[in-house]
Amino acid sequence: GNPGDVMEKIAMHQVREILRLRWSLGRSVRQTAASVGLSRGVVSKTTTRASLTGLNWELVCVLSDGALDERVYGKPAALTGDRAEPDPVRMHLELKRPGVTLELLHIEYKEAHPDGFQYTAFCQRYRRWLKRTAPSMRQRHVAGEKTFVDYSGVRPHYIDEATGERVYVELFVAVLGGSSLTYVEATHTQTLADWIGSNQRMYRFVGGVSRAQVPDQLRSAVSEPDWFDPTINRTYQALATHYGTSVFPARPGKPKDKAKAEVAVLIAQRWILARIRNEQFFSLAELNARIRVLNDELNLRAMKRLGGRNRRDIFEQFERDTLLPLPLTTYEYSEWSKARVHHDYHVQVDDHYYSVPSQLLHEQVEVRLTATTIELLHKHRVVATHARSRVKYTHTTTPAHMPPNHRGWAEADPAGVQEWATSVGPMTEALVKRIFESRPVMQQGLRSAMGLRRIGQRYGPDRTEAACGLALRFGATSYKPVERLLKLGREGTGGGDESPTPIEHDNVRGPDSFN
């Protein structure tokens, strides 16, 4: 067979240097390998091949590169006769199928061409073709295995009709590893909500899910960047779990980890952004409508290095059937955060207060926030679930979360207290209403209102009504000012529109103390 079938060729200047060091300077195989930066095996085989062809150092010095190449490696494969040449494009596409190897392809090739090339020469022809292709094609990506996602550094824009100003937006780009099918869209930001939305729309566009996603370590994908073990954002991880895929962020400073995405971004910039550079759009929806048209054209463009095949054809033939199916249920967007339990066994989420079991006072809990619900977790266990409230600075409390003494007050009848206050008079009713409104927890307001009823039942409705009226003028929010006024018999000192007469006593601090 052809001597070129036996070993991988190296550059001719390296061959000359190996022979110079070995034959002219008498260096050992180890010393020569260290000098030329090749393995000892390559140095030994090259020297042996040259010796077997009858070469010596004097002949090497006078031979041209072409002549030396032919002596060491034999004549080019094109001169070997009528043996069928393997099709490297077909080999490259077939290798995208799960389980397909070069060895299997060679077996099939030999079955069709018994006099064809042996395995080493067969593989060499494919590898030589691969070296001439784009860097992203040199990596072998099995169909259905990975989807690469990234944002473009070059940003499109639309015109705000109200102000006439340019609104710059982000360009999301996703590419399937096996077929290079590409999805492009514009979003206002790279924030978590836009990132999750882009990924969901990409899944729908593709009609399936690859087994892994490879994003850059941007904030929406990775909450804690790390070279070896980055922490995936909880919301992004929940999305991956829902769709049955996994997330493997590219390592920082390792562009080869996401070469496919970088090439896809460059192509999107050239074949989409460059095409619309002189066009005007007046909304994000209008911009995306144009991008969708150009995105479809991009996926139908013939790729010269793949024999004129396009991304859509390769996807339909090799990759669609390898993808995981889309889930039957819709993913519910959620955001995760952490919160500390307050002394009143509530946590603050989006300016509203939600209860957790009182045993968790001052503990840290995780918060899962959706459009309709709030889930609170402690040590990865759900401890409370509430309907999400949009009312700011109010409380949502589950009675079972209260300590026993609070629960006893909760079981009391607040309507009964309010009925009593109404029966006493408008001032008492107004004070009870203010007491309830001023307390973050209803049980705390009920405690104070019941204290007022107890005092009122002791001193009678007339005196209580007068004391409540005076206490309201002082800005009171509890029953204690009323109790003090009644004990001192001062509930009638503030009648009419006149200011109450100051009480001169060492133990009385004046009306300001009631605020």
Short mmCIF file of C-alpha atoms in Angstrom, two decimals, residues 19-510:
data_model
loop_
_atom_site.label_atom_id
_atom_site.label_comp_id
_atom_site.label_asym_id
_atom_site.label_seq_id
_atom_site.Cartn_x
_atom_site.Cartn_y
_atom_site.Cartn_z
CA LEU A 19 17.08 14.08 10.33
CA ARG A 20 19.62 16.87 10.91
CA LEU A 21 19.59 16.35 14.67
CA ARG A 22 19.70 12.54 14.42
CA TRP A 23 22.10 12.03 11.49
CA SER A 24 24.25 15.17 11.39
CA LEU A 25 24.51 16.03 15.09
CA GLY A 26 24.03 12.54 16.52
CA ARG A 27 21.35 13.53 19.00
CA SER A 28 19.31 10.84 20.76
CA VAL A 29 15.61 10.26 20.07
CA ARG A 30 14.73 11.84 23.43
CA GLN A 31 16.87 14.93 22.82
CA THR A 32 15.51 15.34 19.27
CA ALA A 33 11.90 15.00 20.42
CA ALA A 34 12.40 17.69 23.07
CA SER A 35 14.03 20.00 20.53
CA VAL A 36 11.38 19.77 17.79
CA GLY A 37 8.39 19.54 20.18
CA LEU A 38 7.15 16.16 18.89
CA SER A 39 6.76 12.80 20.56
CA ARG A 40 9.59 10.27 20.67
CA GLY A 41 7.41 7.89 18.65
CA VAL A 42 7.09 10.36 15.77
CA VAL A 43 10.84 11.05 15.82
CA SER A 44 11.67 7.34 15.81
CA LYS A 45 9.20 6.47 13.01
CA THR A 46 10.32 9.37 10.83
CA THR A 47 13.99 8.39 11.17
CA THR A 48 13.21 4.73 10.43
CA ARG A 49 11.09 5.56 7.35
CA ALA A 50 13.82 7.79 5.98
CA SER A 51 16.44 5.07 6.51
CA LEU A 52 14.31 2.40 4.81
CA THR A 53 14.01 4.56 1.68
CA GLY A 54 17.82 4.74 1.39
CA LEU A 55 18.15 8.35 2.48
CA ASN A 56 21.16 9.84 4.28
CA TRP A 57 21.94 13.34 5.43
CA GLU A 58 23.84 14.25 2.26
CA LEU A 59 20.85 13.33 0.09
CA VAL A 60 18.42 15.20 2.36
CA CYS A 61 20.45 18.37 1.90
CA VAL A 62 20.10 18.31 -1.88
CA LEU A 63 16.47 17.10 -2.22
CA SER A 64 13.62 19.60 -2.64
CA ASP A 65 10.69 19.55 -0.23
CA GLY A 66 8.52 17.80 -2.80
CA ALA A 67 11.11 15.15 -3.55
CA LEU A 68 11.84 14.57 0.12
CA ASP A 69 8.10 14.31 0.85
CA GLU A 70 7.70 11.68 -1.87
CA ARG A 71 10.73 9.67 -0.62
CA VAL A 72 9.50 9.68 3.01
CA TYR A 73 5.73 9.42 2.55
CA GLY A 74 5.30 8.04 -0.95
CA LYS A 75 3.37 9.50 -3.88
CA PRO A 76 0.19 11.53 -3.27
CA ALA A 77 -3.04 9.55 -2.87
CA ALA A 78 -4.41 11.01 -6.12
CA LEU A 79 -1.83 8.94 -8.01
CA THR A 80 -2.79 5.62 -6.43
CA GLY A 81 -5.09 4.47 -9.21
CA ASP A 82 -8.83 4.00 -9.36
CA ARG A 83 -9.56 3.39 -5.68
CA ALA A 84 -12.78 5.13 -4.62
CA GLU A 85 -12.21 8.26 -2.58
CA PRO A 86 -14.28 8.46 0.64
CA ASP A 87 -16.72 11.37 0.83
CA PRO A 88 -15.63 13.54 3.79
CA VAL A 89 -18.84 15.62 3.75
CA ARG A 90 -20.99 12.51 4.08
CA MET A 91 -18.64 11.18 6.79
CA HIS A 92 -18.91 14.45 8.72
CA LEU A 93 -22.70 14.41 8.62
CA GLU A 94 -22.96 10.72 9.50
CA LEU A 95 -20.65 11.21 12.49
CA LYS A 96 -23.31 13.51 13.96
CA ARG A 97 -25.60 10.52 14.42
CA PRO A 98 -25.42 8.98 17.91
CA GLY A 99 -23.18 5.90 17.99
CA VAL A 100 -21.61 6.42 14.55
CA THR A 101 -17.79 6.18 14.49
CA LEU A 102 -15.07 6.38 11.84
CA GLU A 103 -14.49 2.66 12.26
CA LEU A 104 -18.13 1.90 11.42
CA LEU A 105 -18.02 4.23 8.41
CA HIS A 106 -14.84 2.49 7.18
CA ILE A 107 -16.50 -0.92 7.46
CA GLU A 108 -19.42 0.34 5.35
CA TYR A 109 -16.98 1.94 2.88
CA LYS A 110 -15.04 -1.35 2.46
CA GLU A 111 -18.26 -3.28 1.96
CA ALA A 112 -19.08 -0.97 -0.95
CA HIS A 113 -15.46 -0.74 -2.20
CA PRO A 114 -13.45 -3.88 -1.27
CA ASP A 115 -10.33 -2.47 -2.97
CA GLY A 116 -10.67 0.86 -1.15
CA PHE A 117 -8.30 2.50 1.30
CA GLN A 118 -7.35 0.89 4.57
CA TYR A 119 -8.56 2.39 7.84
CA THR A 120 -5.58 4.72 8.47
CA ALA A 121 -5.69 6.27 5.00
CA PHE A 122 -9.48 6.48 5.19
CA CYS A 123 -9.29 8.47 8.42
CA GLN A 124 -6.46 10.65 7.12
CA ARG A 125 -8.55 11.85 4.21
CA TYR A 126 -11.34 12.89 6.53
CA ARG A 127 -9.00 14.65 8.95
CA ARG A 128 -7.24 16.55 6.18
CA TRP A 129 -10.60 17.78 4.90
CA LEU A 130 -11.63 18.71 8.46
CA LYS A 131 -8.52 20.83 8.97
CA ARG A 132 -9.57 22.99 6.02
CA THR A 133 -13.02 23.71 7.50
CA ALA A 134 -14.12 26.34 10.04
CA PRO A 135 -12.91 25.87 13.64
CA SER A 136 -16.46 25.29 14.88
CA MET A 137 -16.83 22.34 12.50
CA ARG A 138 -13.68 20.65 13.74
CA GLN A 139 -15.34 19.85 17.03
CA ARG A 140 -17.55 16.81 16.77
CA HIS A 141 -21.07 17.57 18.00
CA VAL A 142 -23.45 14.63 18.10
CA ALA A 143 -26.99 15.42 16.99
CA GLY A 144 -29.34 16.16 19.88
CA GLU A 145 -26.50 16.49 22.35
CA LYS A 146 -25.92 20.24 22.84
CA THR A 147 -27.45 23.64 22.19
CA PHE A 148 -25.14 26.65 22.48
CA VAL A 149 -26.66 29.97 23.60
CA ASP A 150 -25.17 33.45 23.79
CA TYR A 151 -25.80 37.17 23.24
CA SER A 152 -24.33 39.27 20.46
CA GLY A 153 -21.92 42.02 21.42
CA VAL A 154 -23.33 44.07 18.50
CA ARG A 155 -26.82 45.28 19.41
CA PRO A 156 -29.72 46.19 17.10
CA HIS A 157 -32.12 49.06 17.85
CA TYR A 158 -35.53 50.49 17.06
CA ILE A 159 -36.86 54.06 17.11
CA ASP A 160 -39.10 55.25 19.95
CA GLU A 161 -41.94 56.96 18.09
CA ALA A 162 -42.74 59.23 21.04
CA THR A 163 -39.21 60.62 21.51
CA GLY A 164 -37.46 59.75 18.25
CA GLU A 165 -34.60 58.23 20.24
CA ARG A 166 -32.85 54.96 19.45
CA VAL A 167 -33.66 52.12 21.84
CA TYR A 168 -30.81 49.59 21.81
CA VAL A 169 -31.79 45.99 22.55
CA GLU A 170 -30.05 42.64 22.99
CA LEU A 171 -29.65 39.92 20.35
CA PHE A 172 -30.13 36.36 21.63
CA VAL A 173 -28.52 33.63 19.50
CA ALA A 174 -28.89 29.85 19.90
CA VAL A 175 -27.39 27.14 17.67
CA LEU A 176 -27.82 23.36 17.73
CA GLY A 177 -24.52 21.50 17.83
CA GLY A 178 -25.44 18.74 15.40
CA SER A 179 -27.05 20.65 12.52
CA SER A 180 -26.10 24.29 13.25
CA LEU A 181 -29.80 25.21 13.04
CA THR A 182 -29.86 28.78 14.37
CA TYR A 183 -32.44 30.78 16.32
CA VAL A 184 -32.14 34.56 16.69
CA GLU A 185 -34.38 37.10 18.44
CA ALA A 186 -34.15 40.54 20.05
CA THR A 187 -35.08 41.28 23.67
CA HIS A 188 -35.02 44.48 25.66
CA THR A 189 -32.50 43.21 28.23
CA GLN A 190 -30.34 40.28 29.31
CA THR A 191 -32.22 40.07 32.61
CA LEU A 192 -33.51 36.77 33.94
CA ALA A 193 -37.08 37.15 32.66
CA ASP A 194 -35.91 37.94 29.10
CA TRP A 195 -33.29 35.16 29.21
CA ILE A 196 -35.83 32.53 30.28
CA GLY A 197 -38.35 33.77 27.72
CA SER A 198 -35.79 33.57 24.89
CA ASN A 199 -34.89 29.99 25.83
CA GLN A 200 -38.55 28.94 25.88
CA ARG A 201 -39.22 30.50 22.48
CA MET A 202 -36.10 28.81 21.12
CA TYR A 203 -37.39 25.40 22.30
CA ARG A 204 -40.71 26.02 20.54
CA PHE A 205 -38.92 27.11 17.35
CA VAL A 206 -36.80 23.95 17.31
CA GLY A 207 -39.69 21.71 18.35
CA GLY A 208 -37.61 19.78 20.87
CA VAL A 209 -34.83 19.96 23.45
CA SER A 210 -31.19 18.88 23.31
CA ARG A 211 -29.72 16.99 26.25
CA ALA A 212 -27.47 19.86 27.33
CA GLN A 213 -27.35 23.65 27.12
CA VAL A 214 -24.02 25.48 26.93
CA PRO A 215 -24.35 29.16 27.89
CA ASP A 216 -21.66 31.67 28.72
CA GLN A 217 -21.31 32.45 32.42
CA LEU A 218 -23.61 35.48 32.23
CA ARG A 219 -25.53 36.52 35.35
CA SER A 220 -28.93 35.24 34.17
CA ALA A 221 -27.49 31.74 33.67
CA VAL A 222 -24.91 31.50 36.46
CA SER A 223 -25.44 33.02 39.90
CA GLU A 224 -21.91 32.22 41.15
CA PRO A 225 -19.30 31.96 38.36
CA ASP A 226 -16.51 29.45 38.88
CA TRP A 227 -13.93 27.76 36.67
CA PHE A 228 -14.67 24.24 37.89
CA ASP A 229 -18.13 24.28 39.50
CA PRO A 230 -20.28 27.33 38.65
CA THR A 231 -23.61 27.68 40.48
CA ILE A 232 -26.50 27.65 38.02
CA ASN A 233 -29.18 30.29 38.58
CA ARG A 234 -32.10 28.59 40.38
CA THR A 235 -34.67 29.84 37.88
CA TYR A 236 -32.58 28.69 34.91
CA GLN A 237 -32.01 25.35 36.61
CA ALA A 238 -35.76 24.99 37.18
CA LEU A 239 -36.31 25.68 33.46
CA ALA A 240 -33.75 23.00 32.53
CA THR A 241 -35.40 20.52 34.91
CA HIS A 242 -38.84 21.23 33.46
CA TYR A 243 -37.59 20.61 29.91
CA GLY A 244 -35.51 17.57 30.87
CA THR A 245 -32.17 19.07 29.84
CA SER A 246 -29.01 20.03 31.76
CA VAL A 247 -26.80 23.13 31.88
CA PHE A 248 -23.02 23.08 31.32
CA PRO A 249 -21.68 26.66 31.28
CA ALA A 250 -18.58 27.35 29.22
CA ARG A 251 -15.43 27.95 31.24
CA PRO A 252 -14.31 31.58 31.53
CA GLY A 253 -11.61 32.43 29.00
CA LYS A 254 -12.12 29.18 27.05
CA PRO A 255 -13.68 30.19 23.72
CA LYS A 256 -13.37 26.64 22.36
CA ASP A 257 -16.01 25.55 24.88
CA LYS A 258 -18.55 27.62 22.96
CA ALA A 259 -16.91 28.01 19.55
CA LYS A 260 -20.18 26.99 17.94
CA ALA A 261 -22.01 29.86 19.66
CA GLU A 262 -19.33 32.41 18.78
CA VAL A 263 -19.46 31.44 15.11
CA ALA A 264 -23.28 31.56 15.18
CA VAL A 265 -23.18 35.05 16.70
CA LEU A 266 -20.74 36.19 14.00
CA ILE A 267 -22.99 34.73 11.28
CA ALA A 268 -26.06 36.41 12.82
CA GLN A 269 -24.24 39.73 12.79
CA ARG A 270 -23.23 39.32 9.14
CA TRP A 271 -26.42 37.84 7.69
CA ILE A 272 -29.05 39.50 9.88
CA LEU A 273 -27.79 42.69 11.54
CA ALA A 274 -25.81 43.78 8.50
CA ARG A 275 -28.88 43.25 6.32
CA ILE A 276 -31.04 45.58 8.43
CA ARG A 277 -28.43 48.27 9.08
CA ASN A 278 -30.26 50.77 6.85
CA GLU A 279 -33.80 49.77 7.85
CA GLN A 280 -35.94 51.48 10.51
CA PHE A 281 -38.19 49.79 13.06
CA PHE A 282 -40.52 51.44 15.55
CA SER A 283 -41.08 48.64 18.08
CA LEU A 284 -39.43 45.49 19.35
CA ALA A 285 -42.19 43.40 17.75
CA GLU A 286 -41.56 45.01 14.36
CA LEU A 287 -37.82 44.39 14.68
CA ASN A 288 -38.35 40.73 15.61
CA ALA A 289 -40.74 40.18 12.71
CA ARG A 290 -37.94 41.18 10.33
CA ILE A 291 -35.37 39.10 12.21
CA ARG A 292 -37.61 36.00 11.90
CA VAL A 293 -37.68 36.35 8.09
CA LEU A 294 -33.89 36.70 7.88
CA ASN A 295 -33.41 33.87 10.42
CA ASP A 296 -35.38 31.52 8.16
CA GLU A 297 -33.30 32.61 5.16
CA LEU A 298 -30.11 31.97 7.14
CA ASN A 299 -31.19 28.40 7.96
CA LEU A 300 -31.90 27.77 4.25
CA ARG A 301 -28.55 29.13 3.01
CA ALA A 302 -26.35 26.53 1.33
CA MET A 303 -23.10 25.74 3.15
CA LYS A 304 -20.30 25.22 0.64
CA ARG A 305 -18.14 23.11 2.92
CA LEU A 306 -21.04 20.68 3.38
CA GLY A 307 -21.68 20.15 -0.31
CA GLY A 308 -24.41 22.78 -0.60
CA ARG A 309 -26.56 21.34 2.20
CA ASN A 310 -28.35 23.87 4.44
CA ARG A 311 -28.95 23.94 8.19
CA ARG A 312 -32.67 23.19 7.93
CA ASP A 313 -32.14 20.09 5.73
CA ILE A 314 -29.41 18.74 7.99
CA PHE A 315 -31.60 19.35 11.04
CA GLU A 316 -34.57 17.52 9.52
CA GLN A 317 -32.45 14.59 8.38
CA PHE A 318 -30.03 14.13 11.25
CA GLU A 319 -31.13 15.98 14.38
CA ARG A 320 -34.89 16.42 14.75
CA ASP A 321 -35.54 12.81 15.75
CA THR A 322 -32.71 12.84 18.30
CA LEU A 323 -34.18 15.70 20.38
CA LEU A 324 -36.13 15.24 23.58
CA PRO A 325 -39.83 16.02 23.19
CA LEU A 326 -41.28 19.24 24.56
CA PRO A 327 -43.06 18.78 27.93
CA LEU A 328 -46.83 18.65 27.94
CA THR A 329 -47.16 21.32 30.64
CA THR A 330 -46.13 24.97 30.34
CA TYR A 331 -43.17 26.11 32.42
CA GLU A 332 -44.21 28.60 35.11
CA TYR A 333 -41.63 31.35 35.45
CA SER A 334 -40.35 31.78 38.98
CA GLU A 335 -37.67 33.81 40.71
CA TRP A 336 -35.64 32.66 43.71
CA SER A 337 -34.31 34.73 46.56
CA LYS A 338 -33.49 34.46 50.25
CA ALA A 339 -35.18 36.14 53.22
CA ARG A 340 -34.83 36.28 57.00
CA VAL A 341 -37.85 35.46 59.19
CA HIS A 342 -38.88 38.51 61.26
CA HIS A 343 -39.73 38.46 64.97
CA ASP A 344 -43.43 38.25 64.06
CA TYR A 345 -42.81 34.99 62.06
CA HIS A 346 -43.33 36.75 58.70
CA VAL A 347 -40.94 37.33 55.79
CA GLN A 348 -40.99 40.33 53.49
CA VAL A 349 -41.32 39.51 49.78
CA ASP A 350 -41.92 42.23 47.20
CA ASP A 351 -43.14 44.62 49.96
CA HIS A 352 -45.71 42.18 51.35
CA TYR A 353 -45.44 40.01 54.49
CA TYR A 354 -46.07 36.25 54.45
CA SER A 355 -46.14 33.95 57.47
CA VAL A 356 -44.02 30.86 58.14
CA PRO A 357 -44.20 28.49 61.13
CA SER A 358 -43.30 30.44 64.28
CA GLN A 359 -40.58 27.92 65.12
CA LEU A 360 -38.49 29.46 62.30
CA LEU A 361 -38.02 32.87 63.97
CA HIS A 362 -34.86 34.58 62.67
CA GLU A 363 -34.04 31.63 60.35
CA GLN A 364 -33.13 32.16 56.69
CA VAL A 365 -35.57 30.74 54.14
CA GLU A 366 -35.59 30.45 50.35
CA VAL A 367 -38.36 32.18 48.44
CA ARG A 368 -39.81 30.91 45.15
CA LEU A 369 -41.91 33.66 43.64
CA THR A 370 -44.26 33.04 40.69
CA ALA A 371 -46.98 35.19 39.16
CA THR A 372 -49.62 33.63 41.44
CA THR A 373 -47.93 31.94 44.39
CA ILE A 374 -45.24 32.30 47.04
CA GLU A 375 -43.37 29.19 48.21
CA LEU A 376 -41.12 29.42 51.28
CA LEU A 377 -38.51 26.69 51.82
CA HIS A 378 -36.30 25.92 54.80
CA LYS A 379 -33.44 23.48 54.25
CA HIS A 380 -34.91 22.55 50.84
CA ARG A 381 -38.31 21.68 52.37
CA VAL A 382 -41.46 23.68 51.62
CA VAL A 383 -42.69 25.16 54.92
CA ALA A 384 -45.33 27.60 53.62
CA THR A 385 -47.32 28.31 50.46
CA HIS A 386 -49.38 31.48 49.96
CA ALA A 387 -51.32 33.12 47.17
CA ARG A 388 -49.25 36.06 45.94
CA SER A 389 -50.59 39.43 47.08
CA ARG A 390 -50.00 42.71 45.23
CA VAL A 391 -51.07 44.82 48.23
CA LYS A 392 -47.97 46.44 49.68
CA TYR A 393 -47.12 46.51 53.40
CA THR A 394 -49.96 44.23 54.50
CA HIS A 395 -49.83 40.72 55.94
CA THR A 396 -50.89 37.26 54.76
CA THR A 397 -51.01 34.93 57.75
CA THR A 398 -51.84 31.23 58.07
CA PRO A 399 -53.33 30.53 61.54
CA ALA A 400 -51.40 27.25 61.84
CA HIS A 401 -48.13 29.24 61.70
CA MET A 402 -48.96 31.23 64.86
CA PRO A 403 -47.66 30.35 68.31
CA PRO A 404 -50.39 29.01 70.65
CA ASN A 405 -50.91 32.30 72.47
CA HIS A 406 -51.40 34.23 69.20
CA ARG A 407 -53.73 31.52 67.93
CA GLY A 408 -55.95 32.00 70.95
CA TRP A 409 -56.37 35.67 70.14
CA ALA A 410 -56.97 34.81 66.48
CA GLU A 411 -59.82 32.57 67.49
CA ALA A 412 -61.49 35.49 69.30
CA ASP A 413 -64.24 37.36 67.47
CA PRO A 414 -62.99 40.70 66.01
CA ALA A 415 -66.49 41.37 64.67
CA GLY A 416 -67.82 41.24 68.23
CA VAL A 417 -65.34 43.91 69.35
CA GLN A 418 -66.32 46.14 66.45
CA GLU A 419 -70.02 45.69 67.25
CA TRP A 420 -69.36 46.73 70.87
CA ALA A 421 -67.43 49.83 69.68
CA THR A 422 -70.32 50.83 67.39
CA SER A 423 -72.77 50.49 70.28
CA VAL A 424 -70.66 52.82 72.42
CA GLY A 425 -70.36 55.65 69.89
CA PRO A 426 -68.59 56.98 66.78
CA MET A 427 -65.40 57.99 68.66
CA THR A 428 -64.95 54.48 70.09
CA GLU A 429 -65.69 52.91 66.71
CA ALA A 430 -63.13 55.19 65.03
CA LEU A 431 -60.45 54.33 67.60
CA VAL A 432 -61.01 50.59 67.22
CA LYS A 433 -60.70 50.94 63.44
CA ARG A 434 -57.45 52.91 63.84
CA ILE A 435 -56.07 50.26 66.20
CA PHE A 436 -56.65 47.50 63.66
CA GLU A 437 -55.21 49.50 60.77
CA SER A 438 -52.03 50.42 62.64
CA ARG A 439 -51.02 46.83 63.46
CA PRO A 440 -49.02 44.73 60.99
CA VAL A 441 -50.63 41.59 62.37
CA MET A 442 -54.38 41.50 62.94
CA GLN A 443 -53.98 39.53 66.17
CA GLN A 444 -51.94 42.35 67.67
CA GLY A 445 -54.69 44.87 66.86
CA LEU A 446 -57.32 42.52 68.29
CA ARG A 447 -55.42 42.31 71.56
CA SER A 448 -55.46 46.10 71.95
CA ALA A 449 -59.12 46.42 70.86
CA MET A 450 -60.19 43.81 73.41
CA GLY A 451 -58.27 45.75 76.05
CA LEU A 452 -60.30 48.83 75.13
CA ARG A 453 -63.56 46.87 75.47
CA ARG A 454 -62.51 45.65 78.91
CA ILE A 455 -61.78 49.24 80.02
CA GLY A 456 -65.01 50.52 78.46
CA GLN A 457 -67.10 47.93 80.26
CA ARG A 458 -65.53 49.04 83.55
CA TYR A 459 -66.06 52.83 83.13
CA GLY A 460 -69.27 52.87 81.11
CA PRO A 461 -70.10 53.98 77.56
CA ASP A 462 -70.35 57.75 78.16
CA ARG A 463 -66.97 58.19 79.80
CA THR A 464 -65.37 55.71 77.31
CA GLU A 465 -66.75 57.60 74.32
CA ALA A 466 -65.42 60.90 75.68
CA ALA A 467 -62.00 59.41 76.44
CA CYS A 468 -61.80 57.84 72.93
CA GLY A 469 -62.61 61.20 71.35
CA LEU A 470 -59.81 62.91 73.26
CA ALA A 471 -57.39 60.06 72.56
CA LEU A 472 -58.10 60.29 68.82
CA ARG A 473 -57.17 63.98 68.89
CA PHE A 474 -53.87 62.99 70.45
CA GLY A 475 -53.27 60.44 67.63
CA ALA A 476 -53.62 57.38 69.86
CA THR A 477 -53.35 53.91 68.26
CA SER A 478 -53.93 51.72 71.33
CA TYR A 479 -56.23 51.46 74.34
CA LYS A 480 -53.61 52.69 76.86
CA PRO A 481 -54.19 56.46 76.46
CA VAL A 482 -57.91 55.86 77.03
CA GLU A 483 -57.13 53.84 80.15
CA ARG A 484 -54.91 56.64 81.54
CA LEU A 485 -57.52 59.34 80.86
CA LEU A 486 -60.26 57.32 82.56
CA LYS A 487 -58.10 56.48 85.57
CA LEU A 488 -57.27 60.17 86.06
CA GLY A 489 -60.83 61.31 85.28
CA ARG A 490 -59.57 63.62 82.55
CA GLU A 491 -61.69 62.32 79.68
CA GLY A 492 -63.83 65.52 79.71
CA THR A 493 -60.99 68.04 79.62
CA GLY A 494 -60.80 68.23 75.82
CA GLY A 495 -64.43 69.05 74.95
CA GLY A 496 -65.27 71.39 72.06
CA ASP A 497 -62.55 72.77 69.85
CA GLU A 498 -60.42 74.01 72.73
CA SER A 499 -57.11 72.42 73.58
CA PRO A 500 -57.21 70.29 76.74
CA THR A 501 -55.92 71.84 79.92
CA PRO A 502 -52.43 70.53 80.68
CA ILE A 503 -52.25 68.17 83.63
CA GLU A 504 -49.52 69.24 85.99
CA HIS A 505 -48.07 66.13 87.59
CA ASP A 506 -44.63 64.51 87.72
CA ASN A 507 -46.00 61.23 86.36
CA VAL A 508 -47.94 62.76 83.44
CA ARG A 509 -45.87 63.53 80.32
CA GLY A 510 -48.51 65.30 78.23
#
